[in-house]
């Protein structure tokens, strides 16, 4: 902790210049002034929260409420936006259409406004989306059109949300990506699942045989560890929980780097880092020390980062 505080102080002081401290006495009250500190005192406080205030009214046409709801939820999931309450909007939405009247949105504190329309013809939909940044005027700074089926609406909304983040920050968002996680099913049972970024489309990956945990994405799907009565082994989705890496002790914490899987094993009596081909062959030991080595991760140029005590 002492080293961390020293580092923080050193970093915070970069670019600051401290003049030699001299004690200055007042002519009128020579004894009233408290003594100056003998060392600089730096008060570091968190910056004030400043979120981008975005308004997402319901889209026009078919699927309007659903599409707008997906966008609002996406923006609410990350710490960049304050999504304004649609009940606060004072704009005449039917009259505006896919344009905006800036004063109506400035009145509710919006910095950005998203307008969209969904039209349907037969089994197909067409979606038009506009982003307006009030500081840039009444013309949209982002326009997108999409065509597909009604089942594609969620994908279209995630894509547009990613583009909004890209326009505002320079880097696209991660909406539409997937998560993998372990969930307790009962005493002594845990399974691995996948879900969309926003928690939708949850699906089970493991086969419900014991305690499945520590999942990660890799070639061929999701890789994870299973603790069973016969030991702890590593497998992946689509293999019916067939062991790819097994051995004495624990085998867990897999990550795939290139064409090799990196994992933790206690097969030699201590927690060490190992590698193997993705089919489980050619197991090699990478670390050899009395410490506990865990949590490997891929680094640049084939390097492996891990945690050790």
CSV table of C-alpha atoms in Angstrom, one decimal:
chain,number,residue,atom,x,y,z
A,1,UNK,CA,0.0,0.0,0.0
A,2,UNK,CA,2.9,2.4,0.8
A,3,UNK,CA,4.4,1.7,-2.6
A,4,UNK,CA,1.1,2.3,-4.3
A,5,UNK,CA,0.5,5.6,-2.5
A,6,UNK,CA,4.1,6.7,-3.4
A,7,UNK,CA,3.4,5.9,-7.0
A,8,UNK,CA,0.1,7.7,-7.1
A,9,UNK,CA,1.7,10.8,-5.5
A,10,UNK,CA,4.5,10.6,-8.0
A,11,UNK,CA,2.2,10.4,-11.0
A,12,UNK,CA,-0.1,13.1,-9.8
A,13,UNK,CA,2.8,15.5,-9.3
A,14,UNK,CA,4.0,15.1,-12.9
A,15,UNK,CA,3.9,18.6,-14.6
A,16,UNK,CA,3.6,20.4,-11.2
A,17,UNK,CA,6.3,22.7,-10.0
A,18,UNK,CA,6.8,23.4,-6.3
A,19,UNK,CA,8.6,26.6,-5.2
A,20,UNK,CA,10.6,26.5,-2.0
A,21,UNK,CA,8.2,27.2,0.9
A,22,UNK,CA,8.9,30.3,2.9
A,23,UNK,CA,7.0,31.4,6.0
A,24,UNK,CA,5.3,34.7,5.4
A,25,UNK,CA,4.2,36.7,8.4
A,26,UNK,CA,1.5,39.3,8.4
A,27,UNK,CA,2.5,42.8,9.5
A,28,UNK,CA,-0.8,43.2,11.3
A,29,UNK,CA,-1.2,39.9,13.1
A,30,UNK,CA,2.3,38.3,13.3
A,31,UNK,CA,1.2,35.4,15.5
A,32,UNK,CA,-2.2,34.6,13.9
A,33,UNK,CA,-1.0,32.7,10.9
A,34,UNK,CA,-0.8,28.9,11.2
A,35,UNK,CA,2.5,27.3,10.3
A,36,UNK,CA,2.9,26.1,6.7
A,37,UNK,CA,3.2,22.4,6.0
A,38,UNK,CA,6.7,21.0,5.7
A,39,UNK,CA,5.8,18.9,2.7
A,40,UNK,CA,3.3,19.4,-0.3
A,41,UNK,CA,-0.2,18.2,0.4
A,42,UNK,CA,-2.0,17.0,-2.7
A,43,UNK,CA,-5.8,16.5,-2.5
A,44,UNK,CA,-6.8,14.0,-5.2
A,45,UNK,CA,-10.5,13.7,-5.8
A,46,UNK,CA,-12.6,12.0,-8.5
A,47,UNK,CA,-13.7,14.1,-11.5
A,48,UNK,CA,-17.3,15.1,-11.7
A,49,UNK,CA,-19.5,12.6,-13.6
A,50,UNK,CA,-20.4,14.0,-17.0
A,51,UNK,CA,-22.5,11.7,-19.1
A,52,UNK,CA,-23.7,12.3,-22.7
A,53,UNK,CA,-27.4,13.0,-22.5
A,54,UNK,CA,-29.1,11.1,-25.3
A,55,UNK,CA,-32.8,11.0,-26.2
A,56,UNK,CA,-34.3,8.0,-28.0
A,57,UNK,CA,-38.0,8.4,-28.8
A,58,UNK,CA,-40.0,5.4,-30.1
A,59,UNK,CA,-39.3,4.7,-33.7
A,60,UNK,CA,-41.9,5.4,-36.3
A,61,UNK,CA,-43.7,2.5,-38.0
A,62,UNK,CA,-43.7,-1.2,-37.1
A,63,UNK,CA,-41.6,-2.4,-34.3
A,64,UNK,CA,-41.1,1.1,-33.0
A,65,UNK,CA,-41.3,0.5,-29.3
A,66,UNK,CA,-39.1,-2.6,-29.5
A,67,UNK,CA,-36.4,-1.0,-31.5
A,68,UNK,CA,-36.2,2.1,-29.3
A,69,UNK,CA,-36.2,-0.1,-26.2
A,70,UNK,CA,-33.2,-2.0,-27.4
A,71,UNK,CA,-31.2,1.2,-28.1
A,72,UNK,CA,-32.1,2.7,-24.7
A,73,UNK,CA,-31.0,-0.5,-22.9
A,74,UNK,CA,-27.8,-0.6,-24.8
A,75,UNK,CA,-26.8,2.9,-23.9
A,76,UNK,CA,-27.9,2.4,-20.3
A,77,UNK,CA,-25.5,-0.6,-20.0
A,78,UNK,CA,-22.3,1.4,-20.5
A,79,UNK,CA,-21.1,4.4,-18.4
A,80,UNK,CA,-21.0,7.0,-21.3
A,81,UNK,CA,-24.7,7.9,-21.5
A,82,UNK,CA,-27.6,9.3,-19.5
A,83,UNK,CA,-30.7,8.0,-21.3
A,84,UNK,CA,-33.4,10.6,-21.0
A,85,UNK,CA,-36.9,9.6,-20.0
A,86,UNK,CA,-39.3,9.5,-23.0
A,87,UNK,CA,-42.0,10.9,-20.7
A,88,UNK,CA,-40.0,14.2,-20.5
A,89,UNK,CA,-40.0,14.8,-24.3
A,90,UNK,CA,-41.9,17.9,-25.4
A,91,UNK,CA,-41.2,17.7,-29.1
A,92,UNK,CA,-44.0,17.1,-31.6
A,93,UNK,CA,-42.7,13.7,-32.8
A,94,UNK,CA,-45.3,13.2,-35.6
A,95,UNK,CA,-44.5,16.6,-37.0
A,96,UNK,CA,-40.8,16.2,-36.8
A,97,UNK,CA,-40.7,12.8,-38.5
A,98,UNK,CA,-37.0,11.9,-39.0
A,99,UNK,CA,-35.8,15.4,-38.4
A,100,UNK,CA,-35.6,17.4,-35.2
A,101,UNK,CA,-36.6,20.9,-33.9
A,102,UNK,CA,-33.5,21.7,-31.9
A,103,UNK,CA,-35.2,23.9,-29.3
A,104,UNK,CA,-37.6,21.2,-28.3
A,105,UNK,CA,-34.7,18.8,-27.5
A,106,UNK,CA,-32.5,21.5,-25.9
A,107,UNK,CA,-35.4,22.2,-23.5
A,108,UNK,CA,-35.1,18.7,-22.0
A,109,UNK,CA,-31.3,18.8,-21.8
A,110,UNK,CA,-30.5,16.4,-24.7
A,111,UNK,CA,-27.1,16.6,-26.4
A,112,UNK,CA,-28.0,13.9,-28.9
A,113,UNK,CA,-31.2,12.6,-30.4
A,114,UNK,CA,-31.9,9.4,-32.3
A,115,UNK,CA,-34.7,9.2,-34.8
A,116,UNK,CA,-35.7,6.1,-36.7
A,117,UNK,CA,-38.4,4.5,-38.8
A,118,UNK,CA,-39.3,0.9,-39.5
A,119,UNK,CA,-41.4,0.0,-42.6
A,120,UNK,CA,-42.6,-3.4,-43.5
A,121,UNK,CA,-43.4,-5.0,-46.9
A,122,UNK,CA,-44.4,-8.6,-47.0
A,123,UNK,CA,-41.9,-10.5,-44.8
A,124,UNK,CA,-39.2,-7.8,-45.1
A,125,UNK,CA,-38.4,-4.7,-43.1
A,126,UNK,CA,-36.5,-1.5,-43.9
A,127,UNK,CA,-35.0,0.5,-41.1
A,128,UNK,CA,-33.8,4.1,-41.4
A,129,UNK,CA,-31.8,5.6,-38.4
A,130,UNK,CA,-30.5,9.1,-37.8
A,131,UNK,CA,-28.3,10.5,-35.0
A,132,UNK,CA,-28.5,14.2,-34.4
A,133,UNK,CA,-25.9,16.0,-32.3
A,134,UNK,CA,-27.4,19.3,-31.2
A,135,UNK,CA,-24.1,21.1,-31.0
A,136,UNK,CA,-23.6,20.3,-34.7
A,137,UNK,CA,-26.9,21.6,-36.0
A,138,UNK,CA,-30.1,20.1,-37.3
A,139,UNK,CA,-28.5,17.8,-39.9
A,140,UNK,CA,-27.9,14.2,-38.8
A,141,UNK,CA,-24.2,13.3,-38.2
A,142,UNK,CA,-24.9,9.6,-38.6
A,143,UNK,CA,-27.3,7.9,-41.1
A,144,UNK,CA,-27.8,4.2,-41.5
A,145,UNK,CA,-30.3,2.1,-43.4
A,146,UNK,CA,-30.9,-1.6,-42.9
A,147,UNK,CA,-32.9,-4.2,-44.7
A,148,UNK,CA,-33.9,-7.7,-43.5
A,149,UNK,CA,-36.6,-9.5,-41.6
A,150,UNK,CA,-38.3,-8.6,-38.4
A,151,UNK,CA,-36.0,-11.0,-36.6
A,152,UNK,CA,-33.0,-8.9,-37.6
A,153,UNK,CA,-34.3,-5.8,-35.8
A,154,UNK,CA,-32.3,-6.4,-32.6
A,155,UNK,CA,-29.1,-6.9,-34.7
A,156,UNK,CA,-29.8,-3.6,-36.6
A,157,UNK,CA,-30.3,-1.7,-33.3
A,158,UNK,CA,-27.1,-3.1,-31.8
A,159,UNK,CA,-25.2,-2.1,-34.9
A,160,UNK,CA,-26.5,1.4,-34.9
A,161,UNK,CA,-25.7,1.8,-31.2
A,162,UNK,CA,-22.1,0.7,-32.0
A,163,UNK,CA,-21.9,3.3,-34.7
A,164,UNK,CA,-23.2,6.0,-32.3
A,165,UNK,CA,-20.4,5.2,-29.9
A,166,UNK,CA,-17.9,5.2,-32.7
A,167,UNK,CA,-19.1,8.7,-33.8
A,168,UNK,CA,-18.9,10.1,-30.3
A,169,UNK,CA,-15.7,8.4,-29.1
A,170,UNK,CA,-13.8,7.2,-32.1
A,171,UNK,CA,-14.2,3.5,-31.1
A,172,UNK,CA,-17.2,1.4,-31.9
A,173,UNK,CA,-19.2,-0.2,-29.1
A,174,UNK,CA,-19.4,-3.8,-28.2
A,175,UNK,CA,-23.2,-4.2,-28.5
A,176,UNK,CA,-24.2,-7.5,-30.2
A,177,UNK,CA,-21.2,-9.4,-28.8
A,178,UNK,CA,-21.6,-12.4,-26.5
A,179,UNK,CA,-20.8,-13.2,-22.9
A,180,UNK,CA,-19.9,-16.6,-21.4
A,181,UNK,CA,-20.3,-17.4,-17.7
A,182,UNK,CA,-21.0,-20.1,-15.1
A,183,UNK,CA,-24.3,-20.4,-13.2
A,184,UNK,CA,-25.1,-22.5,-10.2
A,185,UNK,CA,-27.8,-25.0,-10.8
A,186,UNK,CA,-28.0,-26.6,-7.4
A,187,UNK,CA,-25.8,-28.3,-4.8
A,188,UNK,CA,-22.7,-29.6,-6.5
A,189,UNK,CA,-23.9,-28.5,-9.9
A,190,UNK,CA,-22.9,-25.6,-12.1
A,191,UNK,CA,-23.2,-25.1,-15.9
A,192,UNK,CA,-21.6,-22.9,-18.5
A,193,UNK,CA,-23.8,-20.5,-20.5
A,194,UNK,CA,-23.6,-18.0,-23.2
A,195,UNK,CA,-25.7,-14.8,-23.7
A,196,UNK,CA,-25.9,-11.7,-25.7
A,197,UNK,CA,-24.1,-8.6,-24.4
A,198,UNK,CA,-27.5,-7.3,-23.1
A,199,UNK,CA,-28.4,-10.6,-21.4
A,200,UNK,CA,-30.7,-11.9,-24.1
A,201,UNK,CA,-30.6,-15.3,-25.8
A,202,UNK,CA,-29.2,-17.2,-22.9
A,203,UNK,CA,-28.2,-20.8,-23.9
A,204,UNK,CA,-26.5,-23.6,-21.9
A,205,UNK,CA,-23.2,-24.9,-23.2
A,206,UNK,CA,-22.1,-27.6,-20.8
A,207,UNK,CA,-23.9,-30.9,-20.3
A,208,UNK,CA,-24.9,-30.7,-16.6
A,209,UNK,CA,-22.3,-33.3,-15.4
A,210,UNK,CA,-20.8,-31.9,-12.3
A,211,UNK,CA,-19.3,-28.4,-11.8
A,212,UNK,CA,-18.5,-26.6,-15.0
A,213,UNK,CA,-16.7,-23.3,-14.6
A,214,UNK,CA,-14.0,-20.8,-15.8
A,215,UNK,CA,-15.3,-20.5,-19.4
A,216,UNK,CA,-13.6,-18.5,-22.2
A,217,UNK,CA,-14.2,-18.1,-25.9
A,218,UNK,CA,-11.8,-19.9,-28.3
A,219,UNK,CA,-11.6,-21.8,-31.6
A,220,UNK,CA,-14.7,-24.0,-32.0
A,221,UNK,CA,-16.8,-22.3,-29.3
A,222,UNK,CA,-16.5,-22.0,-25.5
A,223,UNK,CA,-13.7,-23.7,-23.5
A,224,UNK,CA,-14.2,-24.5,-19.9
A,225,UNK,CA,-13.2,-26.8,-16.9
A,226,UNK,CA,-15.3,-29.5,-15.4
A,227,UNK,CA,-14.9,-30.8,-11.8
A,228,UNK,CA,-16.2,-34.3,-11.8
A,229,UNK,CA,-15.8,-37.4,-9.4
A,230,UNK,CA,-13.0,-38.5,-11.7
A,231,UNK,CA,-11.0,-35.3,-11.4
A,232,UNK,CA,-11.0,-31.8,-13.1
A,233,UNK,CA,-10.5,-31.7,-16.8
A,234,UNK,CA,-10.7,-29.2,-19.7
A,235,UNK,CA,-13.2,-29.5,-22.5
A,236,UNK,CA,-15.1,-27.3,-25.0
A,237,UNK,CA,-18.6,-26.8,-26.4
A,238,UNK,CA,-19.8,-29.3,-28.9
A,239,UNK,CA,-17.7,-32.1,-27.5
A,240,UNK,CA,-20.3,-33.5,-25.2
A,241,UNK,CA,-18.0,-32.7,-22.2
A,242,UNK,CA,-15.4,-35.1,-23.5
A,243,UNK,CA,-12.1,-34.3,-21.8
A,244,UNK,CA,-9.4,-32.7,-23.9
A,245,UNK,CA,-6.9,-32.1,-21.1
A,246,UNK,CA,-7.0,-34.4,-18.1
A,247,UNK,CA,-4.5,-35.7,-15.6
A,248,UNK,CA,-3.8,-36.0,-11.9
A,249,UNK,CA,-4.9,-33.1,-9.8
A,250,UNK,CA,-6.6,-30.0,-11.2
A,251,UNK,CA,-6.7,-28.9,-14.8
A,252,UNK,CA,-8.4,-25.5,-15.3
A,253,UNK,CA,-8.3,-21.9,-16.4
A,254,UNK,CA,-7.8,-22.5,-20.1
A,255,UNK,CA,-7.2,-19.8,-22.7
A,256,UNK,CA,-6.3,-20.3,-26.4
A,257,UNK,CA,-3.4,-18.4,-27.8
A,258,UNK,CA,-2.9,-19.1,-31.5
A,259,UNK,CA,-2.9,-22.8,-32.1
A,260,UNK,CA,-2.0,-23.7,-28.5
A,261,UNK,CA,-4.2,-23.8,-25.4
A,262,UNK,CA,-2.6,-22.5,-22.2
A,263,UNK,CA,-3.9,-23.8,-18.9
A,264,UNK,CA,-3.2,-24.4,-15.2
A,265,UNK,CA,-2.5,-27.9,-13.8
A,266,UNK,CA,-1.4,-29.4,-10.5
A,267,UNK,CA,-0.4,-32.7,-12.2
A,268,UNK,CA,3.2,-32.4,-11.0
A,269,UNK,CA,2.1,-31.5,-7.4
A,270,UNK,CA,2.2,-27.7,-7.7
A,271,UNK,CA,0.1,-25.2,-9.6
A,272,UNK,CA,2.0,-24.5,-12.9
A,273,UNK,CA,1.3,-23.1,-16.3
A,274,UNK,CA,1.2,-25.6,-19.2
A,275,UNK,CA,0.5,-25.5,-23.0
A,276,UNK,CA,-0.9,-28.1,-25.4
A,277,UNK,CA,-2.3,-28.4,-28.9
A,278,UNK,CA,-6.0,-27.7,-29.2
A,279,UNK,CA,-6.7,-31.4,-29.5
A,280,UNK,CA,-5.0,-32.0,-26.1
A,281,UNK,CA,-1.8,-33.5,-27.5
A,282,UNK,CA,1.8,-32.3,-26.9
A,283,UNK,CA,1.4,-31.1,-23.3
A,284,UNK,CA,4.4,-28.9,-22.2
A,285,UNK,CA,5.2,-27.3,-18.9
A,286,UNK,CA,5.9,-23.6,-19.1
A,287,UNK,CA,6.7,-22.6,-15.5
A,288,UNK,CA,8.7,-24.3,-12.8
A,289,UNK,CA,8.8,-22.7,-9.4
A,290,UNK,CA,7.5,-23.2,-5.9
A,291,UNK,CA,4.9,-20.4,-6.2
A,292,UNK,CA,1.3,-20.8,-7.2
A,293,UNK,CA,1.0,-19.9,-10.9
A,294,UNK,CA,-2.6,-19.3,-12.2
A,295,UNK,CA,-4.7,-17.3,-14.6
A,296,UNK,CA,-2.7,-17.4,-17.9
A,297,UNK,CA,-3.5,-14.8,-20.6
A,298,UNK,CA,-2.3,-14.3,-24.2
A,299,UNK,CA,0.2,-11.5,-24.7
A,300,UNK,CA,1.9,-10.0,-27.8
A,301,UNK,CA,4.5,-12.0,-29.8
A,302,UNK,CA,3.5,-15.3,-28.2
A,303,UNK,CA,4.2,-14.1,-24.6
A,304,UNK,CA,2.1,-15.5,-21.8
A,305,UNK,CA,1.0,-13.4,-18.8
A,306,UNK,CA,0.0,-15.1,-15.6
A,307,UNK,CA,-0.5,-14.5,-11.8
A,308,UNK,CA,2.0,-15.9,-9.3
A,309,UNK,CA,2.5,-15.6,-5.6
